[in-house]
C-alpha cells in the first residue's frame, strides 16, 4: 500500500497528546476492552465524512496522533473489518472513504438461475439489478459493494461490482458428473449458477450421478469456474429422502443440535417441578384442550371459552376466552446454549414426513408440548370478548395447566356438524365446550368481516406417500370450521399481546404487513379496469377496498385470475421492532405470541410480556430496540430460507412423481405467464409444468405484463391467466426441477383462445408460483 511521506513522518514523530478520546462517543467502552484503545468505528466514519476527500492509513494515524505501533496496527485491522462489513471503501490509491460518499452500496447477492442477479441492500430500498457479466465472479449469498451505473430496460437500478466483501456459503450440494475424465458438480440450488470443478484427487471417490457436498476452495473469476473438493457423499440421486438431505445442505439449514445444547436440554427435569408452580395461576381444573393436525407432534396452544351471562338490562353477555401457550421462556433463558441455537435457527422447518425443530425434541415434543393429561407450564392470554366479537379487555399471566383433550381438526369439524355422531361419542366431555367455541368463532368472524380483513381462497396440498417414500398422490387440504376457529382465537391473542407491549413501550417484535407499493397498486388498477372493475381508495387503498373487490368478483369465471393478481400486489409479511400494523388482517397491532416452540420471535415476545408481568420497567428489559430489529430481520430471513427449502423439496418430489406420467394428457389451467411461456397447473394432480413459448405454433408471441397474457403478433391469439387448456407431459428434468408440457388444445373443445387487436408488447417477467404469505 502506497503511503504519503508527510503521513509517515506523523506516524513516527508525533508526540502531542491526542484529543480524539474526548471526541469519541465510544471511548470509554473501548477503554474497558483494550489496554491501548484506538478510535472507534463511529469516530473513524465521522472523520471520513467530515474530511474533504478519502484518507489513507497514514493520514488517519497522523490525524489521531497514534504513536504506539500496536495502536497503528490495531487501526489497520479495524479499517479492514470496516471494509468487510461494508462501512468503508478503499480506492485504488489505498485511501478510505464512507460507502455512501464513495458511491458504493453494500448488500447481499441473490442470484437467478438464468445468469443475472440482484443486490439486496443492507439498508433496505429497491434491489439493484446485476447483469450476467457482473455475476461471472459472484455467487449467491456473497456480500459485496456495488456502484449504480444506470437503469436497465425495465427501469430498475443497475449496478456494477466494486468489491467482494465476504464470500457466502462455502459449501455446495449437487450431483456429481464425470465426463471424459473431467469431474464437476452441478449445484442442486438453482441460485448457484456455476458448476463446480472437482480435481481428480479431491473427489473422495464419488461416482457419476451421486449427490455430494463440496467445498469451494477457489471462487469463480471472470473467465474461470469455481474449484471445489468433495466433503461428503450423500448417496444415490433417487434414494428415498435424498431431496431433503440436499435441501438441508443447499440452504444451510442447521439440522443437528451441538452436544453442548443437547447436554443443557438433558439437565432440565423431565416433568414440571413443584418449585416452578409457585407464584403461577393454577388452571389445571380448567378444561383447556388442544386442536391440531392429525400428524402434529408439538402442541403449543390450548383453548377454552366460557359463556358469560347477560345482565338484567341486556348488558354483559359474550365470552371469556383463555388461550394458553407453552411457556418456552421458562426453560430457554437468555444467553443460554439453547437460546443461542434457537436464535440461529429462527424457526422450525417442516418437510413432507420430516421436521427440523427449533428446539431439541425433549422440549419441542416433551416439556414444552401441551400434551394431554400432564402438567405443563404456560403463558395465558385471558380475554373478555363482547357479543360483537370485539375484545373488551385482556390480561396476561403465567400459569400451570393440564390439557383435558388432544383433538384433531377433522374430528372437531365433524363434532360441530353432528354433536351426536361417532366422533362426539369418543370425547363427550369436550362437546359442550366446542359448541361454545363455535359460537365465539362466529362472533369473531363477523368482527373480521366488519373490519374488512382480506380472505383469499387458496388451495393447499398434501403429499401422500406410498412404499419406499414414493408419492402415491397429491391431495388438496381443505380448511374447515375447526381450522378457522383456532385461527381466530390465535389472532385475538396475537393482537392483544401486540397492544400490551405497544402500550407499555417495551422493545418487542411485531409481525408487520405493510401497505402495497404504489406502483403495484397502479398496475393492479389497470388490470381491473380492463375487466370493468374499480378498486376503491386512492393510490394507497385500504384493506377494506381489497376485501370489497374480492366480494364483488365471487362467482365470476375470472375470479381466480383476479385473486391471483391481487395477491401478487401485496407486500410480504415480516418481523420488525416498529409497529406498522397488518394490512392483510386490517389490524393496527399484530404480533406472533402463539408458537414459541417453533418461532423465535414468539419467544422474544413472551420474554417481554414476562418482564411486564413481574412489574419491571420497560427500560430495564434485556433487549434494545436495535437488538429486536436485528433479530427480526434475521428471523424474516430464516422464514424465507425455510420456505425456499420446503418449496425445493416439494418441487423435486412432484417432478419425481411426474417422471412416471410422461406421455399422459391432462386438462389444466394457466396459472402463470412469463415471456418464455405458460405455466399450467394440471387438474387433479396439483402439479405445475411449463409450455415453452416455442411450443406455441404458427405465430410469434409477446408477453404483455399489464394484461397478464401472451399474444400472437399476427393472429392476435391471446393466452391469459385462468384459461383452461389440454396438455401433454413430454419431459421431466429432475436436475433442473422442470416439467415440460406440450399444448394440445386451449379453451374448451371447438373453441379457440381470445383474439386481441393492437395489443401492446411490454415484456416483464412475472412470477409463476402462488406465493404463500405467512401471517
XYZ file of C-alpha atoms in Angstrom:
775
model
C 0.000 0.000 0.000
C 1.492 3.383 -1.004
C 1.701 5.930 1.824
C 2.431 9.663 1.849
C 5.774 10.851 3.247
C 4.284 13.524 5.481
C 1.879 10.958 6.921
C 4.787 8.583 7.585
C 6.553 11.369 9.457
C 3.455 11.982 11.553
C 3.396 8.249 12.376
C 6.941 8.324 13.728
C 7.357 11.823 15.146
C 4.012 12.948 16.513
C 4.219 13.177 20.295
C 1.448 15.614 21.044
C -1.312 14.405 23.306
C -4.144 13.036 21.108
C -7.521 14.716 21.525
C -9.597 12.075 19.775
C -10.527 10.439 23.116
C -12.692 13.410 24.080
C -14.429 13.359 20.682
C -15.003 9.620 20.536
C -18.516 8.711 21.816
C -17.382 5.135 22.408
C -14.004 5.826 24.008
C -14.940 4.623 27.496
C -16.296 1.348 26.078
C -13.102 0.900 24.043
C -11.018 1.679 27.138
C -12.765 -1.104 29.028
C -11.982 -3.621 26.274
C -8.420 -2.700 25.229
C -5.281 -1.664 27.059
C -4.379 0.810 24.301
C -7.701 1.843 22.686
C -7.912 3.101 19.118
C -10.625 5.317 17.620
C -13.985 3.567 17.371
C -15.740 2.829 14.103
C -18.150 5.679 14.775
C -15.321 8.238 15.119
C -13.470 6.888 12.080
C -16.624 7.159 9.976
C -17.348 10.692 11.204
C -13.764 11.731 10.459
C -14.006 10.374 6.917
C -17.390 12.066 6.404
C -16.069 15.457 7.615
C -12.903 15.324 5.508
C -12.983 16.740 2.002
C -11.646 13.560 0.454
C -10.570 9.967 1.183
C -7.772 9.364 3.713
C -5.199 6.569 3.765
C -3.907 4.734 6.839
C -1.063 7.165 7.489
C -3.397 10.137 7.144
C -5.625 8.666 9.845
C -2.706 7.715 12.110
C -1.416 11.264 11.894
C -4.854 12.753 12.379
C -5.472 10.718 15.545
C -1.822 11.064 16.716
C -1.369 7.337 17.336
C 2.292 6.949 18.364
C 2.281 3.340 19.553
C 2.929 0.609 16.997
C 0.262 -1.650 18.476
C -2.315 1.150 18.089
C -1.278 1.735 14.487
C -1.609 -1.978 13.752
C -4.985 -2.146 15.533
C -6.278 0.794 13.455
C -5.313 -1.002 10.235
C -7.143 -4.146 11.391
C -10.215 -2.089 12.302
C -10.258 -0.476 8.877
C -10.064 -3.949 7.318
C -13.039 -5.064 9.388
C -14.962 -1.951 8.353
C -14.313 -2.795 4.707
C -15.548 -6.338 5.280
C -18.724 -5.061 6.957
C -19.436 -2.594 4.150
C -18.900 0.581 6.202
C -15.983 1.998 4.216
C -14.457 1.528 0.773
C -10.764 1.563 -0.181
C -9.980 3.073 -3.566
C -7.163 2.089 -5.931
C -4.778 4.560 -4.251
C -5.359 2.854 -0.901
C -7.442 5.667 0.594
C -10.588 5.069 2.608
C -13.978 6.757 2.369
C -17.535 6.140 3.617
C -19.507 3.771 1.428
C -22.200 6.359 0.619
C -19.690 9.082 -0.326
C -17.720 6.653 -2.473
C -20.940 5.958 -4.397
C -20.941 2.330 -3.276
C -23.801 0.298 -1.829
C -23.335 -2.742 0.386
C -25.601 -5.767 0.229
C -26.038 -9.469 -0.371
C -26.165 -11.047 -3.838
C -29.245 -13.023 -4.773
C -28.502 -14.978 -7.917
C -31.041 -16.098 -10.508
C -30.849 -19.389 -12.384
C -30.842 -17.519 -15.722
C -27.462 -15.869 -15.092
C -28.351 -12.424 -13.718
C -28.778 -11.424 -10.095
C -29.804 -8.734 -7.642
C -28.146 -6.903 -4.778
C -30.378 -6.832 -1.699
C -29.223 -3.667 0.043
C -28.168 -3.764 3.679
C -30.019 -0.522 4.407
C -33.162 -1.556 2.527
C -34.634 0.001 -0.591
C -35.112 -1.307 -4.132
C -32.902 -4.211 -5.209
C -30.140 -3.431 -7.715
C -30.087 -5.469 -10.927
C -26.770 -7.188 -11.693
C -26.465 -8.281 -15.339
C -24.801 -11.610 -16.218
C -21.406 -10.028 -16.934
C -21.317 -8.707 -13.347
C -22.318 -12.109 -11.958
C -19.439 -14.052 -13.539
C -17.252 -13.792 -10.437
C -20.086 -13.784 -7.909
C -22.130 -16.470 -6.200
C -25.420 -16.472 -4.357
C -25.034 -15.111 -0.816
C -21.844 -13.092 -1.387
C -21.677 -9.735 0.436
C -20.414 -7.115 -1.996
C -20.131 -3.430 -2.733
C -21.865 -2.264 -5.896
C -21.944 1.071 -7.698
C -25.124 2.107 -9.528
C -24.293 2.680 -13.192
C -27.765 3.396 -14.599
C -31.094 1.654 -15.111
C -31.988 -1.463 -17.047
C -34.690 -1.685 -19.712
C -37.345 -2.222 -17.043
C -36.409 0.911 -15.131
C -34.646 -0.899 -12.273
C -31.348 0.454 -10.893
C -28.447 -1.431 -12.458
C -25.085 -1.868 -10.778
C -21.506 -2.953 -11.312
C -19.279 -4.754 -8.852
C -16.864 -2.658 -6.784
C -15.543 -5.227 -4.325
C -16.386 -8.595 -2.778
C -16.616 -8.050 0.998
C -17.317 -11.592 2.085
C -17.990 -14.820 0.283
C -21.280 -16.554 1.022
C -21.699 -20.230 1.719
C -18.514 -22.194 1.092
C -20.413 -25.425 0.529
C -22.386 -26.574 -2.494
C -24.739 -29.533 -2.720
C -25.158 -31.131 -6.091
C -24.946 -34.087 -8.407
C -21.523 -35.386 -9.445
C -20.915 -35.631 -13.192
C -17.883 -37.235 -14.767
C -17.458 -36.509 -18.469
C -14.340 -37.649 -20.400
C -12.326 -37.719 -17.192
C -13.396 -34.256 -16.055
C -15.436 -34.195 -12.825
C -17.751 -31.397 -11.852
C -20.699 -30.857 -9.524
C -23.962 -29.459 -10.872
C -25.429 -27.472 -7.933
C -28.796 -28.585 -6.643
C -29.681 -25.000 -5.697
C -30.766 -23.185 -8.902
C -29.430 -19.909 -7.457
C -25.886 -21.286 -7.647
C -25.211 -20.582 -11.302
C -21.742 -22.039 -11.894
C -20.804 -25.703 -11.946
C -18.022 -26.628 -9.517
C -14.875 -28.200 -10.998
C -13.538 -31.107 -8.920
C -9.850 -32.105 -9.299
C -9.231 -35.839 -9.531
C -7.607 -36.013 -6.086
C -10.495 -34.122 -4.411
C -13.472 -36.313 -5.357
C -13.393 -38.747 -2.396
C -14.198 -41.432 -4.952
C -17.666 -40.063 -5.689
C -19.261 -41.743 -8.685
C -21.108 -40.223 -11.600
C -24.690 -39.430 -10.590
C -24.166 -39.419 -6.825
C -25.258 -36.495 -4.649
C -22.346 -34.851 -2.821
C -21.466 -31.912 -0.608
C -18.477 -29.978 -1.968
C -16.458 -27.111 -0.525
C -15.434 -24.175 -2.711
C -11.644 -23.833 -2.493
C -11.301 -21.230 -5.257
C -14.134 -18.768 -6.078
C -15.184 -18.069 -9.659
C -13.404 -15.469 -11.750
C -14.471 -13.525 -14.806
C -13.274 -16.368 -17.041
C -12.940 -19.306 -14.654
C -15.326 -21.646 -12.880
C -15.108 -22.193 -9.131
C -12.994 -25.128 -7.966
C -14.005 -27.390 -5.118
C -13.374 -30.589 -3.211
C -15.900 -33.203 -2.108
C -16.562 -33.210 1.652
C -19.362 -35.764 1.865
C -21.070 -38.307 -0.357
C -24.803 -38.221 0.371
C -25.800 -41.189 -1.762
C -27.644 -42.052 -4.937
C -29.638 -39.352 -6.642
C -33.024 -41.059 -6.329
C -32.547 -42.553 -2.847
C -35.595 -42.022 -0.572
C -35.223 -38.801 1.438
C -32.310 -37.540 -0.668
C -34.273 -34.444 -1.710
C -34.482 -33.344 1.942
C -30.816 -34.065 2.658
C -29.896 -31.970 -0.386
C -32.221 -29.084 0.550
C -30.971 -29.003 4.148
C -27.389 -28.561 2.972
C -28.149 -26.371 -0.043
C -29.946 -23.832 2.148
C -27.531 -24.173 5.093
C -30.271 -25.262 7.469
C -28.946 -26.169 10.934
C -30.185 -29.741 11.304
C -28.142 -31.242 14.132
C -28.011 -29.899 17.670
C -24.494 -29.363 19.067
C -23.526 -31.529 22.036
C -23.492 -28.570 24.438
C -27.095 -27.740 23.500
C -28.240 -31.327 23.997
C -26.413 -31.530 27.323
C -28.133 -28.363 28.531
C -31.519 -29.765 27.499
C -30.808 -33.065 29.268
C -30.145 -31.237 32.534
C -33.740 -29.975 32.561
C -36.063 -32.223 34.655
C -38.462 -34.357 32.645
C -41.558 -33.093 34.491
C -42.850 -29.835 35.920
C -41.270 -29.320 39.349
C -43.231 -28.075 42.415
C -40.999 -25.009 42.788
C -41.797 -23.993 39.210
C -45.521 -23.779 40.008
C -45.022 -21.350 42.886
C -46.472 -17.936 42.049
C -48.342 -19.173 38.961
C -52.098 -19.243 38.441
C -53.363 -22.818 38.729
C -55.545 -23.664 35.700
C -55.269 -27.438 35.977
C -59.001 -27.774 36.582
C -59.891 -25.598 33.571
C -60.990 -27.802 30.620
C -58.368 -26.467 28.212
C -57.894 -28.574 25.050
C -55.587 -28.623 22.041
C -56.847 -28.783 18.443
C -54.192 -29.579 15.837
C -53.490 -31.633 12.729
C -53.585 -35.429 12.913
C -49.817 -35.684 12.328
C -48.803 -32.863 14.713
C -46.329 -33.761 17.443
C -45.779 -30.421 19.185
C -48.833 -28.768 20.736
C -48.091 -25.181 21.686
C -51.620 -23.775 22.144
C -54.745 -24.777 24.060
C -58.108 -23.001 24.270
C -61.242 -22.837 26.394
C -64.190 -20.436 26.309
C -66.978 -19.793 28.776
C -70.269 -18.064 28.011
C -70.954 -15.017 30.173
C -74.469 -14.255 31.406
C -76.339 -11.166 30.305
C -77.287 -8.542 32.881
C -80.903 -7.585 33.774
C -80.884 -4.744 31.231
C -79.356 -6.696 28.352
C -75.815 -5.691 29.282
C -72.906 -8.093 29.533
C -73.027 -11.366 27.700
C -70.252 -12.534 25.409
C -67.486 -14.894 26.450
C -64.315 -15.272 28.444
C -61.621 -16.889 26.320
C -58.444 -18.456 27.634
C -55.598 -19.008 25.156
C -52.815 -20.946 26.872
C -49.418 -21.106 25.155
C -46.470 -23.314 26.091
C -44.110 -21.386 28.372
C -40.909 -21.986 26.449
C -39.272 -18.979 28.125
C -39.387 -20.857 31.437
C -36.872 -23.345 30.037
C -34.960 -21.410 27.356
C -33.307 -18.496 29.147
C -31.474 -15.562 27.508
C -27.846 -16.219 26.510
C -28.114 -19.942 27.273
C -26.833 -22.543 24.798
C -30.436 -23.424 23.953
C -31.214 -19.759 23.350
C -28.264 -19.182 21.014
C -29.173 -22.254 18.958
C -32.881 -21.311 18.767
C -31.997 -17.756 17.725
C -29.679 -19.039 14.983
C -32.348 -21.398 13.626
C -35.089 -18.783 13.867
C -37.876 -21.277 13.313
C -38.685 -24.926 12.818
C -38.726 -26.251 9.260
C -41.403 -28.696 8.122
C -40.782 -31.008 5.187
C -43.097 -33.789 3.984
C -42.741 -36.532 6.624
C -39.845 -34.800 8.385
C -39.337 -31.756 10.603
C -36.236 -29.884 11.734
C -37.279 -28.389 15.084
C -36.065 -25.115 16.550
C -35.648 -26.783 19.955
C -34.430 -30.266 20.928
C -37.101 -32.948 20.994
C -37.079 -33.107 24.801
C -38.583 -29.609 24.769
C -40.420 -29.419 21.435
C -42.268 -32.715 21.823
C -41.946 -33.053 25.599
C -41.842 -30.402 28.306
C -42.982 -27.533 26.080
C -45.696 -29.511 24.290
C -49.172 -29.261 25.842
C -49.734 -32.999 25.791
C -52.990 -34.282 27.325
C -53.301 -35.238 30.991
C -49.900 -33.932 32.102
C -48.990 -30.726 33.934
C -47.408 -28.053 31.751
C -46.182 -24.502 32.350
C -47.919 -21.956 30.148
C -48.363 -18.287 29.348
C -52.035 -17.327 29.235
C -53.922 -14.565 27.485
C -57.339 -14.263 29.129
C -59.786 -12.170 27.115
C -63.227 -10.771 27.777
C -64.980 -10.887 24.392
C -68.145 -8.885 23.733
C -71.113 -10.328 21.793
C -69.986 -8.436 18.680
C -66.637 -10.259 18.682
C -64.552 -7.337 19.931
C -62.164 -7.885 22.847
C -63.141 -5.600 25.723
C -60.107 -6.300 27.895
C -57.323 -8.812 28.305
C -54.721 -9.896 30.806
C -51.535 -11.961 30.596
C -50.187 -14.211 33.316
C -48.019 -17.247 33.980
C -49.922 -20.445 34.802
C -49.815 -24.205 35.092
C -52.335 -26.266 33.116
C -53.352 -29.821 32.329
C -54.873 -30.377 28.863
C -58.129 -32.329 29.002
C -58.162 -33.407 25.327
C -55.967 -33.690 22.240
C -58.313 -33.161 19.306
C -57.737 -33.024 15.542
C -59.319 -30.586 13.092
C -61.333 -33.111 11.127
C -62.886 -34.640 14.235
C -63.786 -31.233 15.683
C -65.458 -30.225 12.412
C -67.451 -33.479 12.446
C -68.483 -32.922 16.085
C -69.667 -29.386 15.394
C -71.662 -30.619 12.413
C -73.161 -33.569 14.318
C -72.874 -33.371 18.142
C -74.403 -36.855 18.378
C -72.096 -38.541 15.879
C -69.369 -41.156 16.418
C -66.588 -38.552 16.782
C -68.543 -36.812 19.566
C -69.094 -40.109 21.348
C -65.321 -40.508 21.766
C -64.948 -37.228 23.704
C -68.366 -36.416 25.211
C -66.832 -34.131 27.854
C -65.431 -31.865 25.103
C -68.610 -31.445 23.033
C -70.290 -28.615 25.023
C -67.001 -26.690 25.201
C -66.557 -26.991 21.437
C -70.074 -25.659 20.853
C -69.238 -22.581 22.956
C -66.073 -22.093 20.916
C -68.152 -22.293 17.729
C -70.441 -19.512 18.967
C -67.401 -17.423 19.859
C -65.852 -18.075 16.439
C -68.981 -16.829 14.659
C -68.751 -13.578 16.619
C -65.032 -13.248 15.837
C -65.694 -13.901 12.160
C -68.371 -11.212 11.980
C -65.923 -8.758 13.532
C -63.331 -9.831 10.969
C -65.735 -9.178 8.110
C -66.727 -5.838 9.628
C -63.174 -4.532 9.746
C -62.634 -5.782 6.168
C -59.857 -8.340 6.523
C -58.750 -9.957 3.269
C -59.744 -13.595 2.915
C -58.142 -15.164 -0.160
C -59.392 -18.573 -1.235
C -56.245 -20.622 -1.804
C -55.741 -24.358 -2.181
C -53.024 -26.011 -0.134
C -51.912 -29.526 -0.956
C -50.530 -32.507 0.899
C -48.257 -35.211 -0.486
C -49.383 -38.762 0.334
C -46.552 -41.293 0.254
C -46.680 -44.961 -0.577
C -43.973 -47.612 -0.304
C -40.288 -46.575 -0.162
C -41.343 -42.935 0.275
C -42.618 -42.649 -3.282
C -45.517 -40.266 -3.900
C -48.816 -42.087 -4.142
C -50.890 -38.978 -4.817
C -51.206 -35.269 -4.092
C -54.421 -34.192 -2.386
C -55.913 -30.799 -1.520
C -56.090 -29.812 2.144
C -59.493 -28.340 2.931
C -59.781 -25.752 5.683
C -62.795 -26.483 7.831
C -64.513 -24.644 10.669
C -62.064 -26.095 13.220
C -59.089 -24.560 11.397
C -60.807 -21.184 11.295
C -61.955 -21.413 14.906
C -58.406 -21.907 16.184
C -57.060 -19.284 13.781
C -59.441 -16.611 15.112
C -58.581 -17.446 18.735
C -54.867 -17.179 17.939
C -55.325 -13.909 16.043
C -57.142 -12.430 19.048
C -54.282 -13.403 21.378
C -51.694 -12.081 18.920
C -53.487 -8.740 18.721
C -53.775 -8.375 22.486
C -50.107 -9.187 23.030
C -49.086 -6.576 20.459
C -51.322 -3.984 22.105
C -49.847 -4.771 25.506
C -46.193 -4.317 24.539
C -47.051 -1.218 22.476
C -48.915 0.369 25.388
C -46.023 -0.315 27.791
C -43.444 0.831 25.204
C -41.207 -2.176 25.664
C -38.993 -3.460 22.856
C -40.637 -6.477 21.219
C -41.058 -7.963 17.728
C -44.225 -7.151 15.765
C -45.493 -9.131 12.813
C -45.991 -6.403 10.220
C -47.631 -6.441 6.816
C -47.224 -3.076 5.147
C -49.493 -1.425 2.617
C -48.965 -2.356 -1.044
C -46.417 -0.481 -3.104
C -47.966 2.377 -5.116
C -46.581 1.076 -8.433
C -48.049 -2.390 -7.845
C -51.383 -0.820 -6.926
C -51.358 1.178 -10.168
C -50.669 -1.966 -12.203
C -53.492 -3.736 -10.359
C -55.887 -0.862 -11.093
C -55.083 -1.000 -14.810
C -55.652 -4.746 -14.821
C -59.014 -4.421 -13.053
C -60.133 -1.548 -15.281
C -59.817 -3.799 -18.333
C -62.314 -6.132 -16.670
C -64.783 -3.396 -15.852
C -63.782 -3.250 -12.180
C -62.566 -0.405 -9.996
C -60.549 -0.780 -6.813
C -61.674 1.630 -4.119
C -59.414 4.038 -2.268
C -56.648 6.261 -3.587
C -53.111 5.284 -4.565
C -52.859 3.560 -1.172
C -56.096 1.573 -0.884
C -57.128 0.185 2.483
C -57.701 -3.457 3.338
C -61.458 -2.936 3.117
C -61.057 -1.948 -0.548
C -59.329 -5.243 -1.306
C -61.964 -7.209 0.623
C -64.778 -5.413 -1.209
C -63.181 -6.238 -4.557
C -62.907 -9.921 -3.657
C -66.570 -9.926 -2.653
C -67.616 -8.342 -5.965
C -65.728 -10.917 -8.030
C -67.224 -14.008 -6.390
C -68.939 -16.165 -8.975
C -67.149 -14.602 -11.937
C -65.304 -17.022 -14.229
C -62.152 -14.879 -13.926
C -62.334 -14.740 -10.127
C -59.265 -16.994 -9.609
C -57.272 -14.804 -12.015
C -58.313 -11.588 -10.254
C -57.483 -13.054 -6.858
C -54.028 -14.142 -8.073
C -53.193 -10.680 -9.410
C -54.445 -9.035 -6.214
C -52.393 -11.385 -4.074
C -49.245 -10.594 -6.045
C -49.730 -6.871 -5.461
C -49.315 -7.289 -1.694
C -46.144 -6.957 0.347
C -44.553 -9.859 2.212
C -45.109 -10.021 5.962
C -42.016 -9.683 8.162
C -40.839 -9.046 11.724
C -39.997 -5.559 12.939
C -39.381 -3.675 16.177
C -41.677 -0.935 14.825
C -45.439 -1.426 14.931
C -46.552 -0.904 11.330
C -49.820 -2.828 11.567
C -51.027 -5.751 9.487
C -52.621 -4.770 6.180
C -53.989 -8.197 5.257
C -55.807 -8.677 8.567
C -56.855 -4.993 8.794
C -55.251 -4.655 12.214
C -53.348 -1.769 13.771
C -51.473 -4.093 16.145
C -50.267 -7.604 15.464
C -47.537 -9.899 16.754
C -46.723 -13.590 16.994
C -47.431 -14.870 20.511
C -48.833 -18.338 19.949
C -45.958 -20.572 18.718
C -42.784 -20.142 20.794
C -41.879 -23.815 20.263
C -41.315 -23.227 16.553
C -40.758 -19.437 16.141
C -38.084 -17.441 17.932
C -39.892 -14.049 17.692
C -42.720 -15.555 19.778
C -40.171 -16.457 22.447
C -38.834 -12.893 22.491
C -42.385 -11.578 22.846
C -43.007 -13.940 25.778
C -39.900 -12.561 27.479
C -41.170 -9.011 27.046
C -44.581 -9.927 28.486
C -42.975 -11.749 31.418
C -40.877 -8.655 32.110
C -44.090 -6.642 32.408
C -45.918 -9.343 34.412
C -43.176 -9.156 37.043
C -43.685 -5.385 37.310
C -40.321 -4.498 35.853
C -39.860 -1.272 33.897
C -39.500 -1.401 30.106
C -36.146 0.393 30.218
C -34.678 -2.500 32.244
C -35.590 -5.073 29.580
C -32.610 -7.082 28.348
C -33.273 -6.276 24.667
C -32.924 -2.904 22.984
C -34.997 -1.775 20.011
C -31.938 -2.246 17.790
C -31.456 -5.810 19.061
C -35.113 -6.643 18.385
C -34.910 -5.125 14.912
C -31.757 -7.080 14.095
C -33.308 -10.308 15.343
C -36.498 -9.583 13.386
C -34.516 -9.194 10.172
C -32.713 -12.450 10.892
C -35.930 -14.363 11.614
C -37.575 -12.935 8.492
C -34.592 -14.342 6.582
C -34.788 -17.772 8.252
C -38.505 -17.867 7.472
C -37.824 -17.205 3.783
C -34.994 -19.744 3.880
C -37.327 -22.386 5.272
C -39.967 -21.565 2.642
C -37.416 -21.899 -0.163
C -36.095 -25.188 1.193
C -39.543 -26.747 1.574
C -40.528 -25.464 -1.865
C -37.408 -27.066 -3.368
C -38.245 -30.400 -1.736
C -41.877 -30.282 -2.814
C -40.921 -29.344 -6.374
C -38.394 -32.205 -6.551
C -40.946 -34.689 -5.235
C -43.534 -33.524 -7.744
C -41.032 -33.822 -10.582
C -40.111 -37.337 -9.462
C -43.824 -38.157 -9.308
C -44.460 -36.775 -12.800
C -41.491 -38.677 -14.260
C -43.811 -41.704 -14.169
C -46.523 -39.828 -16.106
C -44.561 -38.766 -19.214
C -46.727 -39.098 -22.320
C -50.017 -38.630 -20.494
C -52.560 -35.963 -21.447
C -54.237 -33.785 -18.804
C -56.601 -30.868 -18.514
C -55.007 -27.816 -16.958
C -55.303 -24.167 -16.011
C -52.936 -21.338 -16.977
C -51.579 -20.421 -13.528
C -48.697 -18.172 -14.551
C -47.385 -16.364 -17.615
C -43.829 -15.256 -18.413
C -42.086 -14.095 -21.597
C -40.760 -17.632 -22.089
C -44.088 -19.467 -21.796
C -47.177 -20.565 -19.904
C -47.219 -22.254 -16.508
C -50.001 -24.826 -16.374
C -51.467 -26.393 -13.232
C -52.610 -29.918 -14.060
C -56.181 -30.586 -12.959
C -56.486 -33.149 -10.193
C -52.709 -33.561 -9.852
C -51.889 -30.141 -8.297
C -48.596 -30.078 -10.197
C -47.338 -27.217 -12.341
C -45.438 -27.522 -15.619
C -44.304 -25.219 -18.437
C -45.447 -24.871 -22.032
C -42.472 -23.100 -23.567
C -43.276 -20.217 -25.907
C -41.555 -22.107 -28.735
C -44.321 -24.742 -28.435
C -46.980 -22.142 -29.302
C -47.060 -22.707 -33.032
C -47.948 -20.682 -36.133
C -47.090 -17.269 -34.671
C -44.599 -15.172 -32.683
C -45.833 -14.474 -29.171
C -45.061 -11.483 -26.982
C -45.612 -11.027 -23.284
C -47.934 -8.250 -22.058
C -47.239 -7.693 -18.385
C -50.115 -5.239 -17.925
C -52.652 -7.717 -19.230
C -51.005 -10.890 -17.881
C -51.056 -12.682 -21.203
C -49.040 -13.895 -24.193
C -50.336 -12.620 -27.527
C -49.598 -13.590 -31.105
C -48.181 -10.791 -33.266
C -50.100 -11.760 -36.414
C -53.126 -13.679 -35.238
C -53.873 -11.723 -32.064
C -54.471 -15.044 -30.291
C -54.011 -14.467 -26.569
C -53.303 -16.848 -23.714
C -54.490 -15.412 -20.412
C -54.168 -16.334 -16.760
C -57.047 -18.647 -15.891
C -57.511 -20.110 -19.380
C -58.368 -23.821 -19.486
C -56.124 -25.968 -21.693
C -55.298 -29.563 -22.544
C -51.622 -30.528 -22.406
C -49.316 -33.497 -22.770
C -46.427 -34.261 -20.386
C -43.418 -34.531 -22.725
C -40.354 -34.307 -20.451
C -39.292 -34.174 -16.794
C -35.834 -32.892 -15.790
C -35.088 -33.784 -12.163
C -31.775 -31.873 -12.081
C -33.423 -28.617 -13.114
C -36.783 -29.450 -11.490
C -38.668 -28.759 -14.699
C -41.796 -30.365 -16.129
C -42.155 -29.645 -19.846
C -45.625 -29.710 -21.362
C -46.963 -29.546 -24.885
C -50.153 -27.642 -25.648
C -52.739 -29.849 -27.329
C -55.822 -27.712 -27.051
C -56.739 -24.394 -25.493
C -60.124 -23.404 -24.104
C -62.980 -25.887 -24.431
C -63.111 -28.294 -27.399
C -64.143 -26.483 -30.557
C -63.198 -23.039 -29.181
C -60.034 -21.019 -29.526
C -58.288 -18.504 -27.314
C -59.499 -14.934 -27.375
C -58.240 -12.629 -30.124
C -56.989 -9.149 -29.183
C -56.148 -6.467 -31.740
C -53.483 -3.721 -31.414
C -52.077 -5.192 -28.218
C -49.092 -3.573 -26.562
C -45.854 -5.529 -26.291
C -44.482 -4.878 -22.831
C -42.024 -7.507 -21.614
C -41.615 -8.078 -17.913
C -41.153 -11.452 -16.173
C -43.906 -12.445 -13.813
C -43.526 -14.985 -11.022
C -45.241 -18.241 -11.754
C -45.731 -19.597 -8.256
C -48.537 -18.672 -5.950
C -46.624 -17.285 -3.019
C -47.997 -18.294 0.341
C -47.748 -15.354 2.712
C -47.306 -16.238 6.361
C -49.454 -14.305 8.749
